[in-house]
Amino acid sequence: MKISTKGRYGLMLLVDLAIHGGESPISLKSIAERQGLSDHYLEQLIAPLRNAGFVRSVRGAYGGYVLARPATDVGVRDVILTLEGPLDIVDEDFDDGLSPLWDRLREAVDSVLQSVSLQDLVEMRQAGQGPYMFYI
Amino acid sequence: MKISTKGRYGLMLLVDLAIHGGESPISLKSIAERQGLSDHYLEQLIAPLRNAGFVRSVRGAYGGYVLARPATDVGVRDVILTLEGPLDIVDEDFDDGLSPLWDRLREAVDSVLQSVSLQDLVEMRQAGQGPYMFYI
DNA sequence: ATAAATTCGACCATCTTACTAGGAAATGAG
DNA sequence: CTCATTTCCTAGTAAGATGGTCGAATTTAT
C-alpha cells in the first residue's frame, strides 16, 4: 500500500521545474544534481510526463524541459495517475464482497490528491526549506 | 499503492468466522471451501491474527478457530495493520520535502479504516448477498 | 565539427506477492 | 491405544514490480 519512488521522483521533478524553470528549458542533469537523483533514471520517469502533456522537451545542446502549463493548473492526482497507473486500493477483478469499503478508501485518497496542485507542492517545499521551520 | 490479498483474505476469514462461528471452533478447511480459497495459504494468514489476539485456536480433531472478541470490538484498521504492516503511503526514510502531502494521505486512509469494525463488514457482506441488491 | 542534450531499447539485481510442499505436534473419537 | 483430524512450523518457488544501469542514436546551439 504505497506510492513508489516513481511518483515521488516525478513530483520532485515537476516541482523543481516549477521553481527553477522559466523561459528557457532546464536539463534533466541539473535537476538530478539538485535533487540528488540519478539522471538516467529520471529519463524514464519524464517520458510518460511528456507524453501526457505535463512538460515540453527541447532537444539538442542547451535543451531540456519546460512546464507545459502553469503550476496552478497541474493536479497532483493527474501526475500520480500518469506515473503510477490507476490508484486502485485493491485488485478489481476479485470480489470479496467488501467493495463498499474499498470504494470509500479510494474516494478518500482521491479527494486528498484532487485537492492539491503542483503550486501547492512548490509552496510546501519552500516552507520546508525556510529559516523558520517548526514541526507542530 | 494497493492492499494485497493478504489483508483481503484475512478480512474474509474473520468475517466468515463472525458469521458462521459460535461456541465451537471452525476449521480453516471449511472456511477455505466456503470462500473458495487455498486452506494452506490461509494458515499463513491466520498465524499473525492469532498472535495478535484476534482469534483463539483449538488444536486437534474437531478443532479450529474462534473469534477472541465480539465483531463490534474488532477494528478493520488493526486487522490490516497486522497483516500488511504499517500502512505508510510512502517510504519514510527518504525525504522529498513533501511530507505534509503524505501525512494528509495517511490520515485520510487511517480515518476511513478506523471508522469501520468487523461487524460493519459482516453487514456489508450480508447486504451484498441479499435478494434486494441495488447499485446506487 | 563538436559538445550538450534528449531519446530509445535492452538488460539486471533485488524485493514482494501468492502461493505450494511436507511434515511435526496436539487432541478428541472410537 | 490408535487413528483421523486439525493446527503449527519451516522451506521453497514462480511471476511480477521496483529501481535502477548501460550503450548508442538523434538533435541542435555555438
Coordinates of C-alpha atoms (C1' of nucleotides) in Angstrom, one line a residue:
Chain A
M1 CA 0.0 0.0 0.0
K2 CA 2.5 2.5 -1.2
I3 CA 3.2 5.3 -3.6
S4 CA 6.6 4.3 -5.1
T5 CA 9.6 6.4 -5.9
K6 CA 8.2 6.7 -9.4
G7 CA 5.5 9.0 -8.3
R8 CA 7.7 10.8 -5.8
Y9 CA 10.6 11.4 -8.1
G10 CA 8.1 12.6 -10.8
L11 CA 6.6 15.1 -8.4
M12 CA 10.0 16.3 -7.3
L13 CA 10.9 16.7 -11.0
L14 CA 7.9 18.9 -11.7
V15 CA 8.4 20.9 -8.5
D16 CA 12.0 21.6 -9.5
L17 CA 10.9 22.6 -13.0
A18 CA 8.3 24.9 -11.4
I19 CA 10.8 26.5 -9.1
H20 CA 13.8 26.8 -11.3
G21 CA 12.1 26.9 -14.7
G22 CA 11.3 30.0 -16.7
E23 CA 11.5 30.8 -20.3
S24 CA 14.5 28.6 -21.2
P25 CA 14.5 24.8 -20.8
I26 CA 16.2 23.0 -17.9
S27 CA 18.3 19.9 -18.4
L28 CA 17.5 16.7 -16.5
K29 CA 21.1 16.6 -15.4
S30 CA 20.8 19.8 -13.5
I31 CA 17.6 18.6 -11.8
A32 CA 19.2 15.3 -10.9
E33 CA 22.1 17.1 -9.3
R34 CA 19.9 19.5 -7.3
Q35 CA 17.6 16.7 -6.1
G36 CA 20.3 14.1 -5.7
L37 CA 18.8 11.6 -8.1
S38 CA 20.0 9.5 -11.0
D39 CA 19.6 11.5 -14.2
H40 CA 19.4 8.3 -16.2
Y41 CA 16.5 7.1 -14.2
L42 CA 14.7 10.4 -14.4
E43 CA 14.7 10.0 -18.2
Q44 CA 12.3 7.0 -17.8
L45 CA 10.0 9.0 -15.5
I46 CA 9.8 12.1 -17.6
A47 CA 8.9 10.2 -20.7
P48 CA 5.3 9.5 -19.6
L49 CA 5.0 13.0 -18.2
R50 CA 6.0 14.4 -21.7
N51 CA 3.5 12.1 -23.4
A52 CA 0.8 13.2 -21.0
G53 CA 1.5 16.8 -21.8
F54 CA 2.8 18.0 -18.5
V55 CA 6.1 19.1 -19.9
R56 CA 7.5 20.1 -23.3
S57 CA 11.0 19.0 -24.3
V58 CA 13.7 20.8 -26.3
R59 CA 16.3 18.6 -27.8
G60 CA 20.0 19.4 -28.5
A61 CA 22.5 21.5 -26.8
Y62 CA 21.1 23.8 -24.1
G63 CA 17.9 21.9 -24.4
G64 CA 15.8 20.4 -21.6
Y65 CA 12.3 20.5 -20.3
V66 CA 9.8 23.2 -19.6
L67 CA 6.4 23.0 -17.8
A68 CA 3.7 23.0 -20.4
R69 CA 1.2 24.6 -18.1
P70 CA 1.3 26.9 -15.1
A71 CA 1.8 25.0 -11.8
T72 CA -1.6 26.1 -10.6
D73 CA -3.2 24.2 -13.4
V74 CA -1.4 20.9 -12.7
G75 CA -3.2 18.5 -10.4
V76 CA -1.2 16.1 -8.2
R77 CA -3.8 13.4 -8.8
D78 CA -3.2 13.5 -12.6
V79 CA 0.6 13.3 -12.1
I80 CA 0.4 10.3 -9.8
L81 CA -2.2 8.7 -12.1
T82 CA 0.2 9.1 -15.0
L83 CA 3.2 7.7 -13.2
E84 CA 1.7 5.0 -11.0
G85 CA -1.3 3.9 -13.1
P86 CA -4.8 3.8 -11.7
L87 CA -4.7 4.2 -7.9
D88 CA -6.9 1.2 -7.1
I89 CA -6.6 0.3 -3.5
V90 CA -7.3 -3.3 -4.3
D91 CA -7.3 -5.5 -7.4
E92 CA -10.7 -5.0 -9.0
D93 CA -11.1 -8.4 -10.6
F94 CA -11.5 -10.3 -7.4
D95 CA -14.8 -9.8 -5.5
D96 CA -14.6 -10.2 -1.7
G97 CA -18.0 -8.6 -1.0
L98 CA -16.3 -5.7 0.7
S99 CA -16.3 -3.3 -2.3
P100 CA -18.0 -0.5 -0.3
L101 CA -15.0 -0.4 2.0
W102 CA -12.5 -0.2 -0.9
D103 CA -14.7 2.4 -2.6
R104 CA -14.6 4.6 0.4
L105 CA -10.9 4.2 0.7
R106 CA -10.3 5.1 -2.9
E107 CA -12.6 8.2 -2.6
A108 CA -10.7 9.3 0.5
V109 CA -7.3 9.1 -1.3
D110 CA -8.7 10.6 -4.5
S111 CA -10.2 13.5 -2.6
V112 CA -6.9 14.5 -1.0
L113 CA -4.9 14.2 -4.2
Q114 CA -7.6 16.0 -6.1
S115 CA -7.3 19.0 -3.8
V116 CA -3.6 19.6 -4.2
S117 CA -1.9 21.3 -7.2
L118 CA 1.7 21.4 -8.2
Q119 CA 1.8 25.0 -7.0
D120 CA 0.8 23.8 -3.5
L121 CA 3.8 21.4 -3.6
V122 CA 6.1 24.2 -4.6
E123 CA 4.9 26.2 -1.5
M124 CA 5.2 23.1 0.6
R125 CA 8.8 22.6 -0.3
Q126 CA 9.7 26.2 0.1
A127 CA 8.0 26.2 3.5
G128 CA 10.1 23.2 4.5
Q129 CA 13.3 24.9 3.4
G130 CA 12.6 28.2 5.0
P131 CA 14.6 29.5 8.0
Y132 CA 11.6 29.4 10.4
M133 CA 10.6 25.8 10.2
F134 CA 8.7 24.2 13.0
Y135 CA 7.2 20.8 13.4
I136 CA 3.9 21.4 15.1
Chain B
M1 CA -0.5 1.6 -3.9
K2 CA -2.5 -1.4 -3.0
I3 CA -3.9 -3.5 -0.2
S4 CA -2.9 -7.0 -1.2
T5 CA -4.8 -10.3 -1.0
K6 CA -3.2 -10.8 2.4
G7 CA -5.3 -8.2 4.0
R8 CA -8.4 -9.1 2.0
Y9 CA -8.2 -12.8 2.7
G10 CA -7.6 -12.0 6.3
L11 CA -10.7 -9.9 6.5
M12 CA -12.8 -12.5 4.6
L13 CA -11.5 -15.1 7.1
L14 CA -12.6 -13.0 10.1
V15 CA -15.9 -12.1 8.5
D16 CA -16.6 -15.8 7.9
L17 CA -15.7 -16.6 11.5
A18 CA -18.1 -13.9 12.7
I19 CA -20.9 -15.2 10.5
H20 CA -20.5 -18.9 10.9
G21 CA -18.7 -19.1 14.2
G22 CA -20.4 -19.7 17.6
E23 CA -19.4 -21.7 20.6
S24 CA -17.5 -24.4 18.8
P25 CA -14.4 -23.8 16.7
I26 CA -14.4 -23.7 12.9
S27 CA -11.8 -25.3 10.8
L28 CA -9.8 -23.4 8.2
K29 CA -10.7 -26.1 5.7
S30 CA -14.4 -25.3 5.9
I31 CA -13.7 -21.5 5.6
A32 CA -11.5 -22.1 2.6
E33 CA -14.2 -24.1 0.9
R34 CA -16.9 -21.5 1.6
Q35 CA -14.7 -18.7 0.4
G36 CA -13.1 -20.6 -2.5
L37 CA -9.5 -20.0 -1.1
S38 CA -6.5 -22.2 -0.5
D39 CA -6.6 -23.5 3.0
H40 CA -2.9 -24.0 3.1
Y41 CA -2.4 -20.3 2.3
L42 CA -5.0 -19.3 4.9
E43 CA -2.8 -20.9 7.5
Q44 CA -0.1 -18.4 6.9
L45 CA -2.5 -15.5 7.2
I46 CA -4.2 -16.6 10.4
A47 CA -0.9 -17.1 12.2
P48 CA -0.3 -13.4 12.7
L49 CA -4.0 -12.9 13.5
R50 CA -3.7 -15.5 16.2
N51 CA -0.5 -13.9 17.6
A52 CA -2.2 -10.5 17.6
G53 CA -5.1 -11.9 19.6
F54 CA -7.9 -11.6 17.1
V55 CA -8.7 -15.4 17.2
R56 CA -8.2 -18.3 19.5
S57 CA -7.2 -21.7 18.1
V58 CA -8.2 -25.2 19.2
R59 CA -5.8 -27.9 18.0
G60 CA -6.6 -31.5 17.2
A61 CA -9.6 -33.2 15.7
Y62 CA -12.7 -31.1 15.5
G63 CA -10.6 -28.1 16.3
G64 CA -10.3 -24.8 14.5
Y65 CA -10.6 -21.1 15.3
V66 CA -12.9 -18.9 17.2
L67 CA -13.1 -15.1 17.3
A68 CA -11.5 -14.0 20.5
R69 CA -13.6 -10.8 20.8
P70 CA -17.1 -9.8 19.5
A71 CA -17.0 -8.5 16.0
T72 CA -18.1 -5.0 17.1
D73 CA -14.8 -4.7 19.1
V74 CA -12.5 -5.6 16.2
G75 CA -11.3 -2.6 14.1
V76 CA -10.6 -3.1 10.5
R77 CA -7.6 -0.8 10.8
D78 CA -6.0 -3.1 13.3
V79 CA -6.5 -6.2 11.2
I80 CA -5.0 -4.5 8.1
L81 CA -2.1 -3.3 10.2
T82 CA -1.4 -6.8 11.5
L83 CA -1.5 -8.4 8.0
E84 CA 0.0 -5.7 5.8
G85 CA 2.3 -3.9 8.2
P86 CA 2.4 -0.2 8.7
L87 CA 0.2 1.5 6.1
D88 CA 2.7 4.1 5.1
I89 CA 1.8 5.6 1.9
V90 CA 5.4 6.3 1.1
D91 CA 8.8 5.0 2.3
E92 CA 9.6 7.1 5.3
D93 CA 13.4 7.1 5.1
F94 CA 13.6 9.2 2.1
D95 CA 12.8 12.9 2.4
D96 CA 11.3 14.6 -0.7
G97 CA 10.1 17.7 1.2
L98 CA 6.5 16.7 0.5
S99 CA 5.8 15.0 3.8
P100 CA 2.7 17.2 4.5
L101 CA 1.1 15.6 1.5
W102 CA 1.9 12.1 2.5
D103 CA 0.7 12.8 6.0
R104 CA -2.6 14.0 4.8
L105 CA -3.0 10.9 2.6
R106 CA -2.1 8.6 5.5
E107 CA -4.6 10.4 7.8
A108 CA -7.3 10.1 5.2
V109 CA -6.8 6.3 4.8
D110 CA -6.4 5.9 8.5
S111 CA -9.6 7.7 9.3
V112 CA -11.7 5.5 6.9
L113 CA -10.2 2.3 8.3
Q114 CA -10.5 3.5 11.8
S115 CA -14.2 4.0 11.4
V116 CA -15.1 0.5 10.3
S117 CA -15.5 -2.5 12.5
L118 CA -15.6 -6.2 11.7
Q119 CA -19.3 -6.1 12.4
D120 CA -19.7 -3.5 9.7
L121 CA -18.0 -5.8 7.2
V122 CA -20.4 -8.6 8.2
E123 CA -23.4 -6.4 7.5
M124 CA -21.6 -5.2 4.3
R125 CA -21.4 -8.8 3.0
Q126 CA -24.9 -9.8 4.0
A127 CA -26.2 -6.7 2.3
G128 CA -24.3 -7.7 -0.9
Q129 CA -25.7 -11.2 -0.7
G130 CA -29.3 -10.2 -0.1
P131 CA -32.1 -10.6 -2.6
Y132 CA -32.6 -6.9 -2.9
M133 CA -29.3 -5.6 -4.1
F134 CA -29.0 -2.4 -6.0
Y135 CA -26.1 -0.4 -7.1
I136 CA -27.0 3.2 -6.5
Chain C
dA1 C1' 32.5 20.0 -36.3
dT2 C1' 31.7 19.4 -31.5
dA3 C1' 29.7 19.4 -27.3
dA4 C1' 25.4 19.2 -24.9
dA5 C1' 21.2 17.3 -24.6
dT6 C1' 17.1 14.3 -25.4
dT7 C1' 15.5 9.7 -27.0
dC8 C1' 15.4 4.7 -27.4
dG9 C1' 15.9 -0.1 -26.2
dA10 C1' 17.9 -3.6 -23.7
dC11 C1' 19.4 -5.5 -19.5
dC12 C1' 19.7 -6.8 -14.5
dA13 C1' 19.6 -7.3 -9.4
dT14 C1' 16.5 -7.2 -5.6
dC15 C1' 12.1 -7.4 -3.3
dT16 C1' 7.3 -8.6 -2.7
dT17 C1' 3.4 -11.5 -3.7
dA18 C1' 0.9 -15.5 -3.7
dC19 C1' 1.4 -19.5 -3.4
dT20 C1' 2.8 -24.9 -2.8
dA21 C1' 5.0 -28.8 -0.1
dG22 C1' 6.0 -31.6 3.6
dG23 C1' 6.0 -32.8 7.9
dA24 C1' 5.7 -32.4 13.3
dA25 C1' 2.7 -31.8 17.2
dA26 C1' -1.6 -31.9 19.5
dT27 C1' -6.1 -33.8 20.6
dG28 C1' -10.7 -35.8 20.5
dA29 C1' -13.4 -40.0 18.9
dG30 C1' -13.7 -44.8 18.8
Chain D
dC1 C1' -4.2 -47.1 22.5
dT2 C1' -4.7 -45.7 18.0
dC3 C1' -6.1 -43.1 14.3
dA4 C1' -8.0 -39.4 11.8
dT5 C1' -8.3 -34.6 12.1
dT6 C1' -6.5 -30.3 12.6
dT7 C1' -3.2 -26.8 14.0
dC8 C1' 1.6 -25.4 13.7
dC9 C1' 6.2 -24.6 11.6
dT10 C1' 9.8 -24.2 8.0
dA11 C1' 11.1 -24.1 3.2
dG12 C1' 11.0 -23.3 -1.4
dT13 C1' 9.4 -21.1 -5.7
dA14 C1' 7.4 -18.8 -10.0
dA15 C1' 5.9 -14.4 -11.6
dG16 C1' 5.8 -9.6 -11.4
dA17 C1' 7.1 -5.0 -9.8
dT18 C1' 10.7 -1.8 -8.4
dG19 C1' 14.7 0.8 -9.1
dG20 C1' 17.8 1.2 -11.4
dT21 C1' 22.3 0.8 -15.2
dC22 C1' 24.4 0.8 -19.9
dG23 C1' 25.2 1.9 -24.6
dA24 C1' 24.1 4.1 -28.6
dA25 C1' 21.4 7.1 -31.8
dT26 C1' 19.5 11.6 -32.7
dT27 C1' 19.0 16.6 -32.4
dT28 C1' 20.8 21.3 -32.1
dA29 C1' 23.2 25.7 -30.3
dT30 C1' 27.6 27.6 -30.8

